Structure formats: structure tokens, C-alpha cells
Coordinates of C-alpha atoms in Angstrom, one line a residue:
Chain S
X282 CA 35.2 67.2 -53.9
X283 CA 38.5 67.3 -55.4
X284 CA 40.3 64.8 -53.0
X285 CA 37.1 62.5 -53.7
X286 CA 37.7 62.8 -57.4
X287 CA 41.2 61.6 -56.7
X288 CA 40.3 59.0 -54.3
X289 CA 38.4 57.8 -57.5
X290 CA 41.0 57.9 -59.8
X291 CA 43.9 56.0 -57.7
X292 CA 41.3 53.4 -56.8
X293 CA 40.3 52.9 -60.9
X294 CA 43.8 52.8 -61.4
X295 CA 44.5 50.2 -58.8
X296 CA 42.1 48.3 -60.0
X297 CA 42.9 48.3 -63.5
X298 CA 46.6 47.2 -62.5
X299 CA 45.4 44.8 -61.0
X300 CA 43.3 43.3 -63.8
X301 CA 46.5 43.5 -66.3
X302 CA 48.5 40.8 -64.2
X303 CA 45.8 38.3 -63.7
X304 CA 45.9 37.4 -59.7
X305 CA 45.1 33.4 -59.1
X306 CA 44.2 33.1 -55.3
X307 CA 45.1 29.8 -53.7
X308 CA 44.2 28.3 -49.7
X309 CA 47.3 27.0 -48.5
X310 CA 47.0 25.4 -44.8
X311 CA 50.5 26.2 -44.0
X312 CA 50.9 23.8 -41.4
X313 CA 52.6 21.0 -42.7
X314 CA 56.3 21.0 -43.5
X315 CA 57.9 21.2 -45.4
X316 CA 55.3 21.3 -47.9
X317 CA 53.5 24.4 -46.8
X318 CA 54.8 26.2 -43.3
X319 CA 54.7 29.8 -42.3
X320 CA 58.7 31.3 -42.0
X321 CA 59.7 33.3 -38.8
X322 CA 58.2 36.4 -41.3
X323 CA 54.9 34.8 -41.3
X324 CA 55.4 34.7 -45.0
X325 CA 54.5 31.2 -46.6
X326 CA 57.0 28.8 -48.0
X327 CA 57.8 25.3 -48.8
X328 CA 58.0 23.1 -51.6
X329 CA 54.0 23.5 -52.7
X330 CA 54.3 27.4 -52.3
X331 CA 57.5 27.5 -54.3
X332 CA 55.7 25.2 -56.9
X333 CA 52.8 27.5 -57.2
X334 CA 55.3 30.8 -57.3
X335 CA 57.0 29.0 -60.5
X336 CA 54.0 27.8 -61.8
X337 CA 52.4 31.4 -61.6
X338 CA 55.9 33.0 -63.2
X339 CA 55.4 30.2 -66.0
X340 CA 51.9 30.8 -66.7
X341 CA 52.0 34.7 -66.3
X342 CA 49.4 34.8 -64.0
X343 CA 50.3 36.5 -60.2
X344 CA 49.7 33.5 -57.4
X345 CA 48.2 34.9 -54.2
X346 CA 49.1 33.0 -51.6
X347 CA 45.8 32.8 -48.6
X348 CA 46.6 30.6 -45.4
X349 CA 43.3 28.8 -44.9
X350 CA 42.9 26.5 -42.1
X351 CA 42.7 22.3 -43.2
X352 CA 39.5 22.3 -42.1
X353 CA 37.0 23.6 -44.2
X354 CA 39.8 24.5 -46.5
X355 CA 37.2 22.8 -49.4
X356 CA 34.1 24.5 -48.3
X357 CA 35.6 28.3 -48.8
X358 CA 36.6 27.2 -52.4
X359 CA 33.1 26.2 -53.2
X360 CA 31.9 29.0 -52.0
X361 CA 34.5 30.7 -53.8
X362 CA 36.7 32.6 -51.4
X363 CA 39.8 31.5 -53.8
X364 CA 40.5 30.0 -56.9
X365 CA 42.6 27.0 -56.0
X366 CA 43.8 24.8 -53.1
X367 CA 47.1 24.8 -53.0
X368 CA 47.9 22.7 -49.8
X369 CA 49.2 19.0 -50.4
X370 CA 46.1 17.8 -51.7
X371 CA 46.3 14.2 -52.4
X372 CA 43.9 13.2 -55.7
X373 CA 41.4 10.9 -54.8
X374 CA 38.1 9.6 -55.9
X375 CA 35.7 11.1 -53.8
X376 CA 37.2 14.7 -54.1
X377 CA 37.6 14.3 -58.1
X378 CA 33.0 14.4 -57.7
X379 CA 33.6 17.8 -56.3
X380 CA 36.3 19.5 -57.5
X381 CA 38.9 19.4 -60.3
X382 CA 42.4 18.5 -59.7
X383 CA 45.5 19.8 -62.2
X384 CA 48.2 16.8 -63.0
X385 CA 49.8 15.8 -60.3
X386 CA 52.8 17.6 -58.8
X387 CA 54.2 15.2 -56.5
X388 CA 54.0 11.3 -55.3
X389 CA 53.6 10.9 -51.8
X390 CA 53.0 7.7 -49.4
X391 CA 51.6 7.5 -45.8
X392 CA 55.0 7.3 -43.7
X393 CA 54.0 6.1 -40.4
X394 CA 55.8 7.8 -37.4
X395 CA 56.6 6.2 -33.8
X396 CA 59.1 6.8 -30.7
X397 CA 62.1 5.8 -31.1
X398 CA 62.1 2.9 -28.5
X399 CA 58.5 1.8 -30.1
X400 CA 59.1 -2.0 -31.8
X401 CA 55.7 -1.2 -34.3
X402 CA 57.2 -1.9 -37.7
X403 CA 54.3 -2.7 -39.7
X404 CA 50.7 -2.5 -39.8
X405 CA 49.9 -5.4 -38.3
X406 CA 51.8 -4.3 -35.4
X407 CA 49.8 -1.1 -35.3
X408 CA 46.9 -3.4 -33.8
X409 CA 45.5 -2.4 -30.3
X410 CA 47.5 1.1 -30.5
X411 CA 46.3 4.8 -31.0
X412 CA 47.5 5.8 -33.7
X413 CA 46.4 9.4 -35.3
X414 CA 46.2 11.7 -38.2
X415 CA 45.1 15.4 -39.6
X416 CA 41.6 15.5 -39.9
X417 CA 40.4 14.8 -43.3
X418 CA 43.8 14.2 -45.0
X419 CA 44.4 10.6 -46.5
X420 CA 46.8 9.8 -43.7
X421 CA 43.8 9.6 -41.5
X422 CA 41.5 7.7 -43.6
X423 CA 44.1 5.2 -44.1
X424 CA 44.2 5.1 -40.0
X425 CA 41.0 4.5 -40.1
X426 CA 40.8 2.1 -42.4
X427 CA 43.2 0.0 -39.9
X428 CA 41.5 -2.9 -38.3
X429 CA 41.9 -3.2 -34.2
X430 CA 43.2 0.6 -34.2
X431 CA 42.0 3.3 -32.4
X432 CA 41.9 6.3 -34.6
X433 CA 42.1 10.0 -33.7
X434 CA 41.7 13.2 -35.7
X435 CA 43.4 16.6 -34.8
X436 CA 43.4 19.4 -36.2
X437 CA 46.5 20.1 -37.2
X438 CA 49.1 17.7 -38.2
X439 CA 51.5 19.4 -35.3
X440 CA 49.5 18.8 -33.0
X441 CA 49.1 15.2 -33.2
X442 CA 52.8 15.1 -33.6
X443 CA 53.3 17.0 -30.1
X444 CA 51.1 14.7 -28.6
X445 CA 53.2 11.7 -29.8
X446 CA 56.1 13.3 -28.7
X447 CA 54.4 13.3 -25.1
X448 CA 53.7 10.0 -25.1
X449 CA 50.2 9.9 -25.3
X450 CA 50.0 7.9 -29.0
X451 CA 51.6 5.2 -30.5
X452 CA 51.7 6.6 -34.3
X453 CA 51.2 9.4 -36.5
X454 CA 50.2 8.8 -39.9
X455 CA 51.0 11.7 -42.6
X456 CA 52.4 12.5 -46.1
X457 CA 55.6 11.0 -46.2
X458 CA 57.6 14.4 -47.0
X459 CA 56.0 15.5 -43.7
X460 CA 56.3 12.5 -41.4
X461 CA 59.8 12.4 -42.0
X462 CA 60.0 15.5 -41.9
X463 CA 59.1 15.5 -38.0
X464 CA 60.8 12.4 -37.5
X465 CA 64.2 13.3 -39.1
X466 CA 64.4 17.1 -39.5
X467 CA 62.8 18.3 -36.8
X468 CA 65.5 19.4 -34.0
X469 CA 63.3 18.3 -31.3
X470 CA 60.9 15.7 -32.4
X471 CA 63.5 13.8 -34.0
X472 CA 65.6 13.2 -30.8
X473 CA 62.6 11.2 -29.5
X474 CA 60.5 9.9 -32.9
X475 CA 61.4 8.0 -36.0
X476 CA 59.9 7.3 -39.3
X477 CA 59.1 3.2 -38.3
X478 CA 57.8 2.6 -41.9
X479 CA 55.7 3.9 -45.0
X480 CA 52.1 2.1 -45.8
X481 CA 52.4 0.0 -49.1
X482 CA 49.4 1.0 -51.1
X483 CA 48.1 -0.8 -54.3
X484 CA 47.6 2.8 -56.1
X485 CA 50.0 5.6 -56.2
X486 CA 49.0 8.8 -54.2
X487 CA 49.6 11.6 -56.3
X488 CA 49.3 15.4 -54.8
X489 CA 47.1 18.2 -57.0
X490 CA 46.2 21.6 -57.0
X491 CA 42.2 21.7 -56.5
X492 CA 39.6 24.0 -58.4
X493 CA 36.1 24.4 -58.6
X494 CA 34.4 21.7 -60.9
X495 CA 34.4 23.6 -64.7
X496 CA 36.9 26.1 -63.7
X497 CA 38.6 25.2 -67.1
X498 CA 40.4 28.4 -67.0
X499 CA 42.4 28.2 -64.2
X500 CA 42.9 24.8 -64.4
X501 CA 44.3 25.2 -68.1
X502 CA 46.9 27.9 -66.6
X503 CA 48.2 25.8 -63.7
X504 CA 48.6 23.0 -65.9
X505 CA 50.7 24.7 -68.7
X506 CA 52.8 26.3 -66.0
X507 CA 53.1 23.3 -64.6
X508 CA 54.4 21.1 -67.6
X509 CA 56.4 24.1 -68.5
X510 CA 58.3 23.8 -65.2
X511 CA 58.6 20.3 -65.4
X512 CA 60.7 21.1 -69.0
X513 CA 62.7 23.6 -68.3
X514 CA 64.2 22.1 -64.8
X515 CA 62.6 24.6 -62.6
X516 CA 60.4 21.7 -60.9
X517 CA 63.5 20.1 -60.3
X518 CA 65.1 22.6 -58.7
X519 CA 62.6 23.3 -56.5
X520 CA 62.3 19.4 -55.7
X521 CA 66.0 19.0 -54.3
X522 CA 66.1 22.8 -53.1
X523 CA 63.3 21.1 -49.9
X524 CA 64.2 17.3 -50.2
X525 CA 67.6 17.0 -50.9
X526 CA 68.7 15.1 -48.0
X527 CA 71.1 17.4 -45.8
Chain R
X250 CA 13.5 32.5 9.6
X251 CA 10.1 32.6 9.9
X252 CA 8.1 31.8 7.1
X253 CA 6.1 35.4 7.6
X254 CA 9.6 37.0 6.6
X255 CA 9.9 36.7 3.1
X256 CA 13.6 36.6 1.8
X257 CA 14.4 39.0 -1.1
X258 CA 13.8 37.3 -4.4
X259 CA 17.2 38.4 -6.3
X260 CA 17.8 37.8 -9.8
X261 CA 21.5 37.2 -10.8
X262 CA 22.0 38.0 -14.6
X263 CA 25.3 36.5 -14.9
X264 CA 26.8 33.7 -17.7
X265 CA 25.9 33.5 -21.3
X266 CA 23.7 31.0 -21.4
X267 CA 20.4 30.0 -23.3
X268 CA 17.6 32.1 -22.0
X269 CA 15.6 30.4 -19.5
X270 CA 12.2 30.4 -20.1
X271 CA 9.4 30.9 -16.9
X272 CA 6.0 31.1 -17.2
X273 CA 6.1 34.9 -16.3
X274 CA 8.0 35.8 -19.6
X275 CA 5.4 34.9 -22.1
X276 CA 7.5 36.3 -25.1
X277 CA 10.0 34.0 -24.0
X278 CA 8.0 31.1 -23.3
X279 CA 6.2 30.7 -26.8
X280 CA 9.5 31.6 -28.0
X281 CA 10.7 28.0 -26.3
X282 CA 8.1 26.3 -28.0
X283 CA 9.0 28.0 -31.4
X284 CA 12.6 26.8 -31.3
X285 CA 11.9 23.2 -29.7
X286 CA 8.9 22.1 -32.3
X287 CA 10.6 24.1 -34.9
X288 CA 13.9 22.0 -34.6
X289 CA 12.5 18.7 -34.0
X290 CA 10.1 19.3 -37.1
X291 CA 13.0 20.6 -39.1
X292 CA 15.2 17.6 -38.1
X293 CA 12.5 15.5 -38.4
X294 CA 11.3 16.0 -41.8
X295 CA 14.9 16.5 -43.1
X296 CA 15.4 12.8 -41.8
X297 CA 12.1 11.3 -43.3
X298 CA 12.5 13.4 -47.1
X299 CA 16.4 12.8 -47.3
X300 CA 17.9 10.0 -45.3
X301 CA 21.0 10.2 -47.3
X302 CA 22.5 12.6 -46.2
X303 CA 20.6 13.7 -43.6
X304 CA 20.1 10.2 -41.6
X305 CA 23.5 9.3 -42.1
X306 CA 24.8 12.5 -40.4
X307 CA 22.5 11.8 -37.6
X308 CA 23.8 8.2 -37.0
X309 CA 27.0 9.2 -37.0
X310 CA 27.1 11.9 -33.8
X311 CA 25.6 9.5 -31.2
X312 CA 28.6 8.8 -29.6
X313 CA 29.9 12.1 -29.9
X314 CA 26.7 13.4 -28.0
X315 CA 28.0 10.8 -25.4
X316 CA 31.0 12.9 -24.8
X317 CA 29.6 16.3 -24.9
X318 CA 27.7 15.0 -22.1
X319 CA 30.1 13.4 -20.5
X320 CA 32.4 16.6 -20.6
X321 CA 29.6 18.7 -19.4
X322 CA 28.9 16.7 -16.4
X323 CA 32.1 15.9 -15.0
X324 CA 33.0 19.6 -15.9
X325 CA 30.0 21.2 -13.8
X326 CA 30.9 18.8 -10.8
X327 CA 34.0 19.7 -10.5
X328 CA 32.7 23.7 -11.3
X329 CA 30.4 23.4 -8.9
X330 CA 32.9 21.9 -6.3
X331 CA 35.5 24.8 -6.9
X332 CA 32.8 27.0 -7.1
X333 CA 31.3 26.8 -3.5
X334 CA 35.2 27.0 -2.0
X335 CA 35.8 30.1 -4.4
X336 CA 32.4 31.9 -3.8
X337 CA 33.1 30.7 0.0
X338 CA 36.5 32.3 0.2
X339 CA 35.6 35.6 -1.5
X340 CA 33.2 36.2 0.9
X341 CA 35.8 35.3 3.7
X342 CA 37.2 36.8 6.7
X343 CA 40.5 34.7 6.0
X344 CA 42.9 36.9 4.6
X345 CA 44.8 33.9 2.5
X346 CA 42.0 31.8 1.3
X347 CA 39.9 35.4 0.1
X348 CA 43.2 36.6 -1.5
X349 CA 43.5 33.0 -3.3
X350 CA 39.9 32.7 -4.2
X351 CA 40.2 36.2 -5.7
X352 CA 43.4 35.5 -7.7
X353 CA 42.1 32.6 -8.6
X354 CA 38.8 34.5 -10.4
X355 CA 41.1 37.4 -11.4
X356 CA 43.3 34.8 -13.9
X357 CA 40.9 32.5 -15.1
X358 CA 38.3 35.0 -15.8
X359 CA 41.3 36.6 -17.9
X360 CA 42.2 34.2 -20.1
X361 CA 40.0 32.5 -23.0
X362 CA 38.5 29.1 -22.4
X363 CA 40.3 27.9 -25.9
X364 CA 43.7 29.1 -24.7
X365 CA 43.3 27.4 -21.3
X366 CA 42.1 24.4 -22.6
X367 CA 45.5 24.5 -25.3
X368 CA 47.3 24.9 -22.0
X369 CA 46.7 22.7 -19.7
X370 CA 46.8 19.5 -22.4
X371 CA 49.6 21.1 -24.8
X372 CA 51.7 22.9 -22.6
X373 CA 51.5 21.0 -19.9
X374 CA 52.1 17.7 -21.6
X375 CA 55.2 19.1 -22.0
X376 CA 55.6 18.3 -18.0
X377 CA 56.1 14.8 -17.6
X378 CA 53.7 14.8 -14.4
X379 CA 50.9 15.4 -17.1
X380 CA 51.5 14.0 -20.0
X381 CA 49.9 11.3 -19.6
X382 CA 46.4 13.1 -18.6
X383 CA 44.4 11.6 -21.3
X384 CA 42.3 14.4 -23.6
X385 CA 39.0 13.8 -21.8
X386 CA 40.6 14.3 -18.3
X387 CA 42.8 17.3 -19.3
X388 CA 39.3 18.7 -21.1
X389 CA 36.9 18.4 -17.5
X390 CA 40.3 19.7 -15.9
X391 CA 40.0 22.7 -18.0
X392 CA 36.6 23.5 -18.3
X393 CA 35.7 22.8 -14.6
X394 CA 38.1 25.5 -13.6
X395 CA 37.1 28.0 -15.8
X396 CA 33.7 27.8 -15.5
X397 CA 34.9 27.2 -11.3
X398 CA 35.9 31.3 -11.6
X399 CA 32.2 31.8 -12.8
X400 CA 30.9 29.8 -10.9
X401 CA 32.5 31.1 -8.0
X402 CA 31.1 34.8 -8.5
X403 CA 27.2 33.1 -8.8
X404 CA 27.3 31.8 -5.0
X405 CA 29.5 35.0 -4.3
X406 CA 26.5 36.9 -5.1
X407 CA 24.1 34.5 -3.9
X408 CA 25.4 34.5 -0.5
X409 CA 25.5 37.9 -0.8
X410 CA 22.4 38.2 -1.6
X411 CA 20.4 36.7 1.6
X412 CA 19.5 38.7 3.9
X413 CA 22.3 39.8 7.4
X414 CA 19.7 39.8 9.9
X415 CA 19.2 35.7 8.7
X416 CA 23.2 35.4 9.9
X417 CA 22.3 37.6 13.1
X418 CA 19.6 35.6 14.1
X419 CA 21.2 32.5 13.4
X420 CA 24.5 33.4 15.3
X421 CA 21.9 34.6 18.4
X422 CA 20.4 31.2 18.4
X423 CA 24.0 29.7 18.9
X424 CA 24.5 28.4 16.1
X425 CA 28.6 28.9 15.0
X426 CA 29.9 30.5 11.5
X427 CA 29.7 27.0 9.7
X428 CA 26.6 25.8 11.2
X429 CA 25.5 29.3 10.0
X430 CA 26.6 29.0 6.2
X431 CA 25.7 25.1 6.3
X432 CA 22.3 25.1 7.5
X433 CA 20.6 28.6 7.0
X434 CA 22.7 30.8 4.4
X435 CA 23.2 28.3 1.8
X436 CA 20.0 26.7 1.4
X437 CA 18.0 30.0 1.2
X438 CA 20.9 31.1 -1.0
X439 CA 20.4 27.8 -3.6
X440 CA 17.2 29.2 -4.6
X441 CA 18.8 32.3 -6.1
X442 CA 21.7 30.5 -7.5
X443 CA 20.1 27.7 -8.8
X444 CA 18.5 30.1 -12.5
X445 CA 22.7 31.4 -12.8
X446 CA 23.8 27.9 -12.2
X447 CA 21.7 26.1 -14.7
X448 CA 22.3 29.1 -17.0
X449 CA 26.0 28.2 -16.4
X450 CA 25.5 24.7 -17.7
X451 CA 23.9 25.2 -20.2
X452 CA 27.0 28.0 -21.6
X453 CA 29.2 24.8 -20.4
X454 CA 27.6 22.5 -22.6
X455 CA 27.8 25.0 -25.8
X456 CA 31.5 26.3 -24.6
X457 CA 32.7 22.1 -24.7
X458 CA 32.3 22.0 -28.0
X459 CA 35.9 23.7 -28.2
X460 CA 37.3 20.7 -26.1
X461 CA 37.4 19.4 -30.3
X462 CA 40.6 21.0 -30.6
X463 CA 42.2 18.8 -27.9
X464 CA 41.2 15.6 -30.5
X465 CA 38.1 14.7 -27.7
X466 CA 35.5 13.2 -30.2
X467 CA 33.2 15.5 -29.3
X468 CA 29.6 16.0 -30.8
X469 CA 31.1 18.7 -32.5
X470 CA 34.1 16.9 -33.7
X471 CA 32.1 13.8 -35.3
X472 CA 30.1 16.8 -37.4
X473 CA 33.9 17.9 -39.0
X474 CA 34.8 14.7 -39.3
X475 CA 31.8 13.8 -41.5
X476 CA 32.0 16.7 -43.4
X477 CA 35.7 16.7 -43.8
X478 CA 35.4 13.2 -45.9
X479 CA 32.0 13.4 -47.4
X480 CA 32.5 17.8 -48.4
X481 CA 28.4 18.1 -47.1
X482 CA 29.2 21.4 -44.7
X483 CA 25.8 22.7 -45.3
X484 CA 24.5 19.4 -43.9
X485 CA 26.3 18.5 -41.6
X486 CA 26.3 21.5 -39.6
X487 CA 22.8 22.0 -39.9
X488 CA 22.0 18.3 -38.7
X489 CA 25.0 19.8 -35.4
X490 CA 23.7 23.1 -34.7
X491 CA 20.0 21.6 -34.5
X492 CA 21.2 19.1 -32.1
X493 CA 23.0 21.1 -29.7
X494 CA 19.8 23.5 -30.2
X495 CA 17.5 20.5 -29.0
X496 CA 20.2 19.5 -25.9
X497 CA 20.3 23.3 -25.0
X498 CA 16.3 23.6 -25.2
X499 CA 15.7 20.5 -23.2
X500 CA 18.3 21.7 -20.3
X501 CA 16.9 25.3 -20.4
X502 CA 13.0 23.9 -19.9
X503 CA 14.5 21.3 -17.5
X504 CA 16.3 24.4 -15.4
X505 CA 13.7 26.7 -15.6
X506 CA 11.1 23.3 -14.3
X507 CA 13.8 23.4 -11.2
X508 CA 13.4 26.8 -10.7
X509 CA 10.0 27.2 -10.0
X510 CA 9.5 24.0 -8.1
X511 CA 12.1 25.7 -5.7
X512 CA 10.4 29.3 -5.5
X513 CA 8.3 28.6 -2.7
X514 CA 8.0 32.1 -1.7
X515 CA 7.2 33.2 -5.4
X516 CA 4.4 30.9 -6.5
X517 CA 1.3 32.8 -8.7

């Protein structure tokens, strides 16, 4: 009886510490360096994570980190299995009638990735290739928005890239930080791949944190510790601390 | 081999496949015709009250149904091919080829469909003699030899399962050890195979859907694409599951149609 009154206590107590520091839960798919990866700790870092740490410390809220598979990475938030996506999430149209976005936190293109040897240096010359992408990211509706391509989803954006590496594509399509990521920082793919070019678009591509439409409350958070580490250099910081070129 | 001498009528429960219905099991019978009118009523209507979504999900998977099948049948030929050699060499005298056949089950049956189908196009590729196995091949490769280990076991047991005095009498007509397996073990042993088998195909047919992973635009891979881009989960995967319920239902009926056409013996 008595170690089931205590069991009650340190569980109240728990719980009430926990309610003091308000924890914000965001889906990271940390497959896609650098801007969300898993360290040889399994711990998950890159420049969005590091934004959303300093964001949190700004805002005084405590950011919980949940590495959520791409796919279906929307679906869990509307059904509510965390706050916030978290995970390069580029602001467009159709997801702005489903969710909420905060202000952007980072400008991105579609850099286009070949072999090395590959002579493709522009769309047109992406014509009669297979080119491919993640599977509902912007790099791969913007492969399949190609004429005369053929266009293949994966999974994962590794796994198109290994798969390019082996020879069986002609291009990979991602987030620009990423592609050249691959391309130029990557000890292995970048011996055989290059970045060939980045897609020109009419509209800038700007990268958000998603919530649930009406979540005013947590939007309002990551917004002010957002701007507030925009003012005081932190954002900075973090922006040549991952793309700084080495 | 006289008709008078019926052959044991053995049941293999093996694979995970969709039940298959007979005529016998009348649970499981109206429980076929539940399922099948249920679905096409459900996907029906669904259709006819809400083409948007609902039509639009359906015109989008035709091609991927396509390639299920086409993974499905190219995988259960070349299952069925490895299967006969496997289920052959188990049962053999040959030291070599039952000691290969066996090893051969051992591993595949010990390692998950998804990891072997990661292996032979991922790591693989990483060898240049395959890296230019395109998805689809490197997908049939993979699921024909893992469901070859299963298959395999099914004419193990089949073969197992007819009668030694049918060998005896066969090998005292003259007859050698082929002529033997060709012409009187194997087609009494078809009949019990052929419920397992079918069963088989029809687990094959569910178990390609993880062939998505390897970027094969499979039925199932159309359904995440949709939803990835239009966010209708709920939809989508209703409008999938229902179809791969109505492919599955169809096979099982079809099987279960081959069954009893072949139960000569068994006939009520």
C-alpha cells in the first residue's frame, strides 16, 4: 500500500514538472542532411533540429525532438501524435489548406544532382532520363512536373541517391542544402556525383515548421522564438555553423 | 494405382494466406460472399456518392495494379520453378543437392522478406554485376526466392505425403526413379499441393506490396503517392486496402474453384 502511495506521488510529481516547462513535440524525418540526420548516437541534429533547439530556448518552451518517417509524417500530426513538423518542410499552397506554417526559416531551390561524367545541364536536357525524388517532397513534384521524364518516388531521399550512385538513374532532385550536400560533402557520393544545376523557379521556396490548422498557440511560440533568434544572431550562427563552406 | 485404392487426402496448413473457401466450410463460404459483395458495394457506392476523391483515387492505381500483378506472376513462376528443385532435393538421396536445398530453406526462411528484398537491389547494386538489375527484376528476383524456400517445403510435404507403396509399385512395373517422380508421384502429389500453392500466391500477392520500398510503382506505391500530395490517408488507403481485398477474394474463389475440380477422389 505504501509503495503504491509513493508510486503515486513520484508519478504526480513527474507530471507536474513536466507541465511547468511546456514540452512542444515535433516529427523530424531525420533523413536528409544536413538538415535533419541521425549522429552516430542516434541523437538528431542538423541545421532544422538546431533551429528548433534555439527556437525552443527563445520561446521557453522544451522542443521534443520525434523521428517520424517522410511518409505519413502529415497524417500523424493531424491525428495529433505531435505538435509540429519540424522536417524541411517547404510552404506551399496545397499544404497551407491543411495545416499552418510559422515564417519561413530558410530559402531553398531544387538542385538537381547527376554523375559526374553525365553532360545534363539543364532541364531540357533532363528529357528521355529517369530522374527521381523523395516521395512527397517538392523536389519530386517538380520531377514530375518535367515533360518527357520518367519520374520515380522513393522513400527516402538516400535511397534514391544510392541508386544514382549505382548507375541506375540519371538525376536526383532535392532541397538544394541536401543535394549538394550528397554531391559535394558526402565522402563517397561525391567522388562519383555532382550538383549539375539548381531549377530556376518563378516563386521562392521557403522552408516552415507545420501545425495543425488553428493551433494559434504553438504557432505564436515558434514564431516569437523564431524572430527572436533572427535578432539576436543565434539564427546566424546556426546558419554558417552547417553551411559554411569547409 | 488403381482407381479402387484411394490416395490419402492430406491437408497441408502451411503459408499465410487468405483463407480458402470450399463448399464444405460453410462459415467460411458465406464469409466469402460477405467480404466480396461487401467490398464491391462499399467501393462501389463510395465511387457513385463521392467521385472526388474517391473516383480519382481509383483512376489513379490502374497501372500500379498492373505491376502488382506483374510482380506476382513472374515471382510465383520463378517460386514455383525453385520450388520443385528445392522440395525435390530435400527429399533426395543426393547428399549435395539435399544439403543445398536444405541450406537453401534454412537462410531464406531466416531472414525477412523486406530485408531480402533491401539486399539484393541495395546491397547488391553495390556489385557492379547487378547494378544494373532494374527494380522490377531485382523485386521477382527477391520474392521468387523467398517464397522458393516456402514453396519448396509445400511439395516437400506433398511428395511426402503420397502414399510408398505408389513408388513400390511403380519401381516393380520398371519404371526408373524419374519416371517414378515424373509420371506417378507428382501428379497424385499436385492435388495436395495445389490448396498450399494457391494459398502461397495469394500471401505473394499481399507480401509484393513491400517491393514499394525498392521505388517499383506498385499498387501500393501509387496509394502513398496520392496521398502523399493530396494529405487524403483515410481515402486513399481505404480505396487500396479494398482493392487488394477484391484481387485477394477473386484469387482465393479462383483457387479454391481449382481445388475441387481436381479432387476427383473427394467429390460429395
Amino acid at each position: 500500500m505504501l509503495q503504491r502511495a509513493f508510486f503515486v506521488v513520484v508519478l504526480m510529481v513527474a507530471l507536474g514538472s513536466q507541465a511547468l516547462a511546456k514540452e512542444i513535440v515535433f516529427a523530424v524525418d531525420a533523413t536528409y542532411p544536413p538538415m535533419e540526420m541521425l549522429d552516430a548516437n542516434k541523437q538528431i541534429v542538423g541545421f532544422g533540429p538546431d533551429i528548433v533547439r534555439a527556437i525552443g530556448k527563445a520561446a521557453g518552451f522544451t522542443p521534443v525532438l520525434k523521428n517520424t518517417a517522410w511518409d505519413g509524417i502529415f497524417a500523424g500530426l493531424a491525428a495529433g501524435k505531435y505538435d509540429a513538423v519540424a522536417s524541411s518542410v517547404s510552404i506551399t499552397e496545397e499544404r497551407k489548406q491543411t495545416m499552418d506554417f510559422s515564417e519561413p526559416y530558410f530559402e531553398v531551390q531544387q538542385g538537381v544532382v547527376t554523375a559526374k561524367e553525365a553532360k545534363i545541364t539543364s532541364v531540357k536536357d533532363l528529357a528521355g532520363k529517369t530522374i527521381a525524388s523523395q516521395m512527397g517532397t517538392t523536389g519530386y513534384f517538380v520531377a514530375k512536373k518535367i515533360e518527357g521524364v520518367k519520374a520515380k518516388s522513393y522513400d527516402e531521399i538516400g535511397l534514391a541517391m544510392e541508386d544514382l550512385y549505382n548507375g541506375r538513374l540519371d538525376a536526383v532532385i532535392a532541397d538544394s542544402p541536401v543535394a549538394s550536400d550528397y554531391a559535394l560533402q558526402h565522402p563517397q557520393y561525391s567522388k562519383k556525383l555532382k550538383l549539375a544545376f539548381t531549377i530556376a523557379s518563378d516563386t521562392p521556396e521557403y522552408l516552415g515548421i507545420a501545425v495543425n490548422k488553428g493551433n494559434a498557440e504553438v504557432l505564436k511560440l515558434i514564431n516569437e522564438g523564431l524572430k527572436k533568434i533572427k535578432a539576436n544572431g543565434e539564427y546566424d550562427a546556426i546558419y554558417a555553423k552547417w553551411f559554411q563552406k569547409k | 494405382m488403381s482407381p479402387q485404392r484411394q490416395s490419402p487426402t492430406v491437408k497441408i496448413d502451411i503459408g499465410d494466406g487468405a483463407a480458402i473457401p470450399s463448399k464444405k466450410d460453410r462459415g467460411l463460404f458465406t464469409a466469402w460472399w460477405v467480404a466480396f459483395v461487401g467490398a464491391i458495394v462499399i467501393l462501389g457506392s463510395l465511387c457513385l456518392s463521392y467521385p472526388d476523391p474517391y473516383w480519382r483515387i481509383l483512376a489513379f492505381l490502374p497501372d500500379g495494379i498492373v505491376v502488382t500483378f506483374q510482380v506476382t506472376l513472374l515471382s510465383i513462376l520463378l517460386s514455383l520453378a525453385l520450388g520443385l528443385v528445392t522440395g525435390l532435393g530435400r527429399l533426395s538421396q543426393n547428399r549435395v543437392w539435399n544439403l543445398l536445398a536444405s541450406t537453401y530453406v534454412e537462410v531464406i526462411r531466416g531472414v525477412p522478406l523486406l530485408v531480402q528484398l533491401f539486399y539484393i537491389y541495395y546491397a547488391l547494386g553495390r556489385i557492379e554485376a547487378f547494378s544494373n538489375l532494374p527494380p522490377l527484376a531485382a523485386a521477382v528476383l527477391a520474392m521468387g526466392i523467398c517464397y522458393g524456400a516456402y514453396m519448396g517445403e509445400v511439395f516437400r510435404a506433398g511428395i511426402d505425403s503420397i502414399d510408398k507403396g505408389q513408388a513400390e509399385a511403380a519401381r516393380s512395373l520398371g519404371f526408373n526413379r524419374r519416371q517414378t517422380m515424373a509420371l506417378v508421384i507428382l501428379p497424385q502429389a499436385w492435388r495436395t499441393i495445389l490448396p498450399p500453392v494457391g494459398n502461397e500466391f495469394i500471401a505473394l500477392l499481399k507480401d509484393s506490396s513491400l517491393v514499394s520500398i525498392l521505388a517499383v510503382s506498385d499498387l501500393l506505391r501509387r496509394g502513398r503517392e496520392f496521398a502523399s500530395e493530396s494529405f487524403l490517408y483515410f481515402e486513399t488507403y481505404t480505396v487500396v486496402a479494398l482493392v487488394y481485398l477484391l484481387i485477394t477474394l477473386v484469387l482465393s474463389k479462383a483457387v479454391s474453384h481449382m481445388e475441387s475440380k481436381l479432387n476427383y477422389y473427394d467429390r460429395s
